[in-house]
Structure formats: C-alpha cells, structure tokens
PDB file of C-alpha atoms in Angstrom:
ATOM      1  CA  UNK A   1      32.234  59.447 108.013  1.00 54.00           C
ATOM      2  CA  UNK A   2      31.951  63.217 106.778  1.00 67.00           C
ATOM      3  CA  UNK A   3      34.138  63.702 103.561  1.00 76.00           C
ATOM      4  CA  UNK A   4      36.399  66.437 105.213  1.00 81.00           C
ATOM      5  CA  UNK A   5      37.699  63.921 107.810  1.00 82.00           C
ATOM      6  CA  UNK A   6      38.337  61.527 104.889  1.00 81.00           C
ATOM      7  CA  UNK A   7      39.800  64.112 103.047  1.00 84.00           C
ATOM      8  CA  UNK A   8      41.768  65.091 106.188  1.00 88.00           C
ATOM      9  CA  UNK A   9      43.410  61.069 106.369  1.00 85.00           C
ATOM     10  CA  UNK A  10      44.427  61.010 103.214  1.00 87.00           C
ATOM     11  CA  UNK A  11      46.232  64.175 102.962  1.00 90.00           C
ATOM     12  CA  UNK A  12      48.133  62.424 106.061  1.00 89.00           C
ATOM     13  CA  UNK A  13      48.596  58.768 104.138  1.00 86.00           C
ATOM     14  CA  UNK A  14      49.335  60.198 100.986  1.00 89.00           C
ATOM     15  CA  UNK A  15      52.032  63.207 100.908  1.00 91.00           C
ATOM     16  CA  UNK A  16      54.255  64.042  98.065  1.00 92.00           C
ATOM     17  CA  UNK A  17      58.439  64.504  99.081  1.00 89.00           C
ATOM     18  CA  UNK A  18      61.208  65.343  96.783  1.00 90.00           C
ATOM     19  CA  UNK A  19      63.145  63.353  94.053  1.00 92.00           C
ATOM     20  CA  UNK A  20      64.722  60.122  93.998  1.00 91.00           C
ATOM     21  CA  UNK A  21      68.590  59.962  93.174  1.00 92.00           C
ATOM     22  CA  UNK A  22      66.894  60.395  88.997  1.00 91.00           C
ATOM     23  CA  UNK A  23      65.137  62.987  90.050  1.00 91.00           C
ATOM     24  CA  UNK A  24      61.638  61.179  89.770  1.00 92.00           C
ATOM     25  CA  UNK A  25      59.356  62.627  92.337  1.00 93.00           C
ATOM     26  CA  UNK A  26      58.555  60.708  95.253  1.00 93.00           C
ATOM     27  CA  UNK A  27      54.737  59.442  96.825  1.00 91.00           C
ATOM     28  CA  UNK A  28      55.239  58.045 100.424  1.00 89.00           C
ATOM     29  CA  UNK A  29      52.621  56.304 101.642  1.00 84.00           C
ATOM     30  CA  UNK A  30      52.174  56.096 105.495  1.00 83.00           C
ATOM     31  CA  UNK A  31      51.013  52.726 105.965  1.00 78.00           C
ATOM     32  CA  UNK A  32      50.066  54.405 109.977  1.00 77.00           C
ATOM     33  CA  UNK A  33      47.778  57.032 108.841  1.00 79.00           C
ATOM     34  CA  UNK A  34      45.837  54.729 106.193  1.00 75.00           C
ATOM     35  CA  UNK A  35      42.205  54.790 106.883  1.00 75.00           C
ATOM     36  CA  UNK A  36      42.280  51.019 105.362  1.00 72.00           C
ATOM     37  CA  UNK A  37      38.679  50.274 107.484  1.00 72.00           C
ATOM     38  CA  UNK A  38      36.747  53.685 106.492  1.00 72.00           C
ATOM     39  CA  UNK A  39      37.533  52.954 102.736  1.00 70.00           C
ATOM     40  CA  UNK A  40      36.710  49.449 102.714  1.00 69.00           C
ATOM     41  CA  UNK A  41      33.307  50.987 103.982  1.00 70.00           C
ATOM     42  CA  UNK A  42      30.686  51.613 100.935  1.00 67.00           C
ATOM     43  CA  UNK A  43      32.233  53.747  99.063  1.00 67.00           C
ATOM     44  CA  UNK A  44      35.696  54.412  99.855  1.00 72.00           C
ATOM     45  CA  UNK A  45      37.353  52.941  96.846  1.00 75.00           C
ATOM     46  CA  UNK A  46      35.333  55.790  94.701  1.00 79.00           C
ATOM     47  CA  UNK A  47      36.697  58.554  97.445  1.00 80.00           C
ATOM     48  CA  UNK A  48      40.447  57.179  97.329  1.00 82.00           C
ATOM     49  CA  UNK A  49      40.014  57.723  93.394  1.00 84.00           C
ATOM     50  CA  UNK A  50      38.650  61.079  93.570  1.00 87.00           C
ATOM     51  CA  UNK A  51      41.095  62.200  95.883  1.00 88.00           C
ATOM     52  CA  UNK A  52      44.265  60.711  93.805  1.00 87.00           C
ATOM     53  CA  UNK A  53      43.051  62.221  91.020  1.00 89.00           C
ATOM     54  CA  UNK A  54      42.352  65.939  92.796  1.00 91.00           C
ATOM     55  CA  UNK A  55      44.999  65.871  94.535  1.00 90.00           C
ATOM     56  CA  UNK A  56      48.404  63.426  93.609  1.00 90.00           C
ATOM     57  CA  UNK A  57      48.111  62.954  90.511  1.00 88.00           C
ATOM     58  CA  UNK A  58      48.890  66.272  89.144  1.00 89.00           C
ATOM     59  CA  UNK A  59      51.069  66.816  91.389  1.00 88.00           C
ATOM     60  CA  UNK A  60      53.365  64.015  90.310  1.00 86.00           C
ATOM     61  CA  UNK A  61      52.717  65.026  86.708  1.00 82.00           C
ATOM     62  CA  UNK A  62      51.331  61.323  85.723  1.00 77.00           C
ATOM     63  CA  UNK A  63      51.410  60.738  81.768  1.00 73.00           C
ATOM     64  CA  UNK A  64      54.606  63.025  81.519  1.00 78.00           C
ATOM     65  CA  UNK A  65      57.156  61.937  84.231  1.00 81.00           C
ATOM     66  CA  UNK A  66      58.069  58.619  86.106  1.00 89.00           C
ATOM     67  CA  UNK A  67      57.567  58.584  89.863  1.00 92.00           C
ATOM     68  CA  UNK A  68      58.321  56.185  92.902  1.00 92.00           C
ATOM     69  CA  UNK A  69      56.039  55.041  95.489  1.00 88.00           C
ATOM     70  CA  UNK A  70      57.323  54.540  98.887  1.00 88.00           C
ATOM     71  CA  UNK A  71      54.676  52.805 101.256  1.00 81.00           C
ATOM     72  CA  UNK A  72      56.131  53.263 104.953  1.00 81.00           C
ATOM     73  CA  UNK A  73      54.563  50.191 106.919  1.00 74.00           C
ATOM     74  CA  UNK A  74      55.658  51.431 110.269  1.00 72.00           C
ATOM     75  CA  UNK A  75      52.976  51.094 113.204  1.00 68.00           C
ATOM     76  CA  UNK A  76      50.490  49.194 110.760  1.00 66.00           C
ATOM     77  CA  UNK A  77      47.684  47.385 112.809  1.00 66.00           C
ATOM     78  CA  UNK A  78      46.280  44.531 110.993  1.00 65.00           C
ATOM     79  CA  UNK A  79      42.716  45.281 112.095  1.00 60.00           C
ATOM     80  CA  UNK A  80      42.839  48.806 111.470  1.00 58.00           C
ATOM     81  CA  UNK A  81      44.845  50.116 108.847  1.00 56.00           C
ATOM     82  CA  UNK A  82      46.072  47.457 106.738  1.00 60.00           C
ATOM     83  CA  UNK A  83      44.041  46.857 103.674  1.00 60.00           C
ATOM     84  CA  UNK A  84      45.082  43.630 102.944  1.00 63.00           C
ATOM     85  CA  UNK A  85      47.095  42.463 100.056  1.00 66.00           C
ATOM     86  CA  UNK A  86      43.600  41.879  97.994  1.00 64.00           C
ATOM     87  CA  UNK A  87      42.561  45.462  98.201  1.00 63.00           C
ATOM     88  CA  UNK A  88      45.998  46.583  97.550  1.00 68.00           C
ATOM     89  CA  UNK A  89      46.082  44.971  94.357  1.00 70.00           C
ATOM     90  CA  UNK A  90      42.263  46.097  93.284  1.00 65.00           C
ATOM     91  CA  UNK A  91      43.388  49.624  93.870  1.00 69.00           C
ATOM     92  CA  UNK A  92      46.430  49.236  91.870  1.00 76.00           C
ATOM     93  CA  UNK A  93      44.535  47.635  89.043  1.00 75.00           C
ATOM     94  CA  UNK A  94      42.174  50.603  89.469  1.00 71.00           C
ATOM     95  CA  UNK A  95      44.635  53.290  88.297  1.00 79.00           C
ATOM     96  CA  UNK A  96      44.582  54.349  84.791  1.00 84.00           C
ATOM     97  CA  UNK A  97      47.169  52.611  82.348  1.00 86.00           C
ATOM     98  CA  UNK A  98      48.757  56.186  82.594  1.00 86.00           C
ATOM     99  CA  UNK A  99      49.803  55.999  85.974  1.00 87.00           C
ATOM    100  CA  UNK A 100      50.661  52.267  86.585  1.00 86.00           C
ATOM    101  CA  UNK A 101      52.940  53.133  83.283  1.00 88.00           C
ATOM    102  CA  UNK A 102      54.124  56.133  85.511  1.00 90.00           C
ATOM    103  CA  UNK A 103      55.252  53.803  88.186  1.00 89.00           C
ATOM    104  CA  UNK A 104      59.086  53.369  87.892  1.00 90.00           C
ATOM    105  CA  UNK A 105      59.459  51.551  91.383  1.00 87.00           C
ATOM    106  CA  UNK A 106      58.205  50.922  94.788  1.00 84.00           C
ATOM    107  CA  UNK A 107      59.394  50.359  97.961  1.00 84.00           C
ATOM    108  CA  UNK A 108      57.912  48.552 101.058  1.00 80.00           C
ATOM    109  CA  UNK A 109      59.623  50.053 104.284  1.00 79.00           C
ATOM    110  CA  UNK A 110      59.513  48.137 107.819  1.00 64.00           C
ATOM    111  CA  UNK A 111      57.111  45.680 106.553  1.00 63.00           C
ATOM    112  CA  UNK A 112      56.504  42.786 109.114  1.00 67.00           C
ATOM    113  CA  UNK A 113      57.445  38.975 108.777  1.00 67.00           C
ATOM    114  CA  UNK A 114      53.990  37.881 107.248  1.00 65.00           C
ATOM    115  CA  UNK A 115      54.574  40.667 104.406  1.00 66.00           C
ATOM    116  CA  UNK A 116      57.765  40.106 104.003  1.00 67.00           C
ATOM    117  CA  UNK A 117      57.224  36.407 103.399  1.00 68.00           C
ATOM    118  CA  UNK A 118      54.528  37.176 101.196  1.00 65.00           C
ATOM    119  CA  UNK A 119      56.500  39.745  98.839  1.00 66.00           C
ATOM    120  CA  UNK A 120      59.563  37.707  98.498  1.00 70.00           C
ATOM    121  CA  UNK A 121      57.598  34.449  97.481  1.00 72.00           C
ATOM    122  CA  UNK A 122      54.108  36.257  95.578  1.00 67.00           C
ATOM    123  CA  UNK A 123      55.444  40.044  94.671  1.00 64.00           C
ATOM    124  CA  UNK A 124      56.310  39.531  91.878  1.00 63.00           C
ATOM    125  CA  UNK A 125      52.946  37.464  90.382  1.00 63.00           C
ATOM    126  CA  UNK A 126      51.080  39.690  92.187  1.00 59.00           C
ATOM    127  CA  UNK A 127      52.163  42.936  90.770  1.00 58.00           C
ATOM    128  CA  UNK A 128      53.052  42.050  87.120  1.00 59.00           C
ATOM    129  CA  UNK A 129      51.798  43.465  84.206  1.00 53.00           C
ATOM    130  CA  UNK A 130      50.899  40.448  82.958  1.00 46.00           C
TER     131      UNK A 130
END
C-alpha cells in the first residue's frame, strides 16, 4: 500500500475536534475509517507511530496539556477494521509515558454487545497502569 493512501486513512481515523467541558482538547477516533488490516500488515505499527507523532501529537500539545480520546465504533466490521482488543492494547503500550500520562479519559461510542461485554468485565485490567 503506497504511504500517501496510508497517510490519506489516517488523517480520516484520526482527526482532532474542540474541547471537552475542561477545555482538554479532543482526539476522535473513527473506528469506520480505521485501516485496522493495512496496519496489521508488515509494518503498519511503525507508520501509525510516525504519523501520531507528525501529525497528533503536537497538535494536542502532549507533555503540556491533558486530552480525551473518543473512539467512535460506528459501522466497525470485524474483518476489516477492527484491530482487535490485543492490538489495541500493544499500541497503547506503544505510546511514550508522556502521552499515556496525557490521557485524562476515553470514551467508547456505539460499541457492539461483544465489546461492551468485554469492557465492562476486562476494561479496567486491561487498561491499567499497573
């Protein structure tokens, strides 16, 4: 896959809108647009970093502000753009200490029954610090 279309998905997965009610800046993730299958390709993992760190995370000021990520699940297909809980938590373990620190909540819209079952009953071992 040529780097500009992969460039060209994330910009649609990944987008930047407003504040929060605290004023913390807001990254919505479109669960839709994720290109889950090219990035689980060689290499993707190392071209989702690069772009984050181009393109997000100066815009969300990491080290200096909080921020809220909002992942939108809405028209998810398991078999095409749904990572999988696994490679969501590898790439969250893959941010620097500077951003997960920068993390001040997240929210999972519209997610299905399987998700939702999984989040209420592993969430919260999943995605601790510890």
């Amino acid at each position: 896959m040529g780097s500009d279309r992969m460039e060209r998905m994330l910009e649609e997965a990944f987008q930047i809108h407003g504040k929060d009610r605290k004023g913390r800046k807001i990254l919505l993730i479109v669960g839709k647009f994720f290109p889950a299958k090219e990035l689980m390709a060689g290499g993707g993992e190392a071209a989702l970093r690069s772009f984050l760190e181009r393109r997000v995370f100066p815009e969300l000021q990491v080290g200096t502000t909080g921020f809220v990520v909002v992942y939108m699940h809405t028209g998810v297909e398991r078999s095409e753009n749904f990572p999988g809980v696994a490679a969501l938590r590898s790439a969250y373990e893959s941010l620097p200490v500077a951003v997960r620190d920068g993390i001040c909540a997240v929210y999972f819209l519209h997610p299905g029954l399987q998700a939702r079952l999984f989040f209420a009953t592993f969430g919260r071992f999943v995605f601790s610090a510890g």
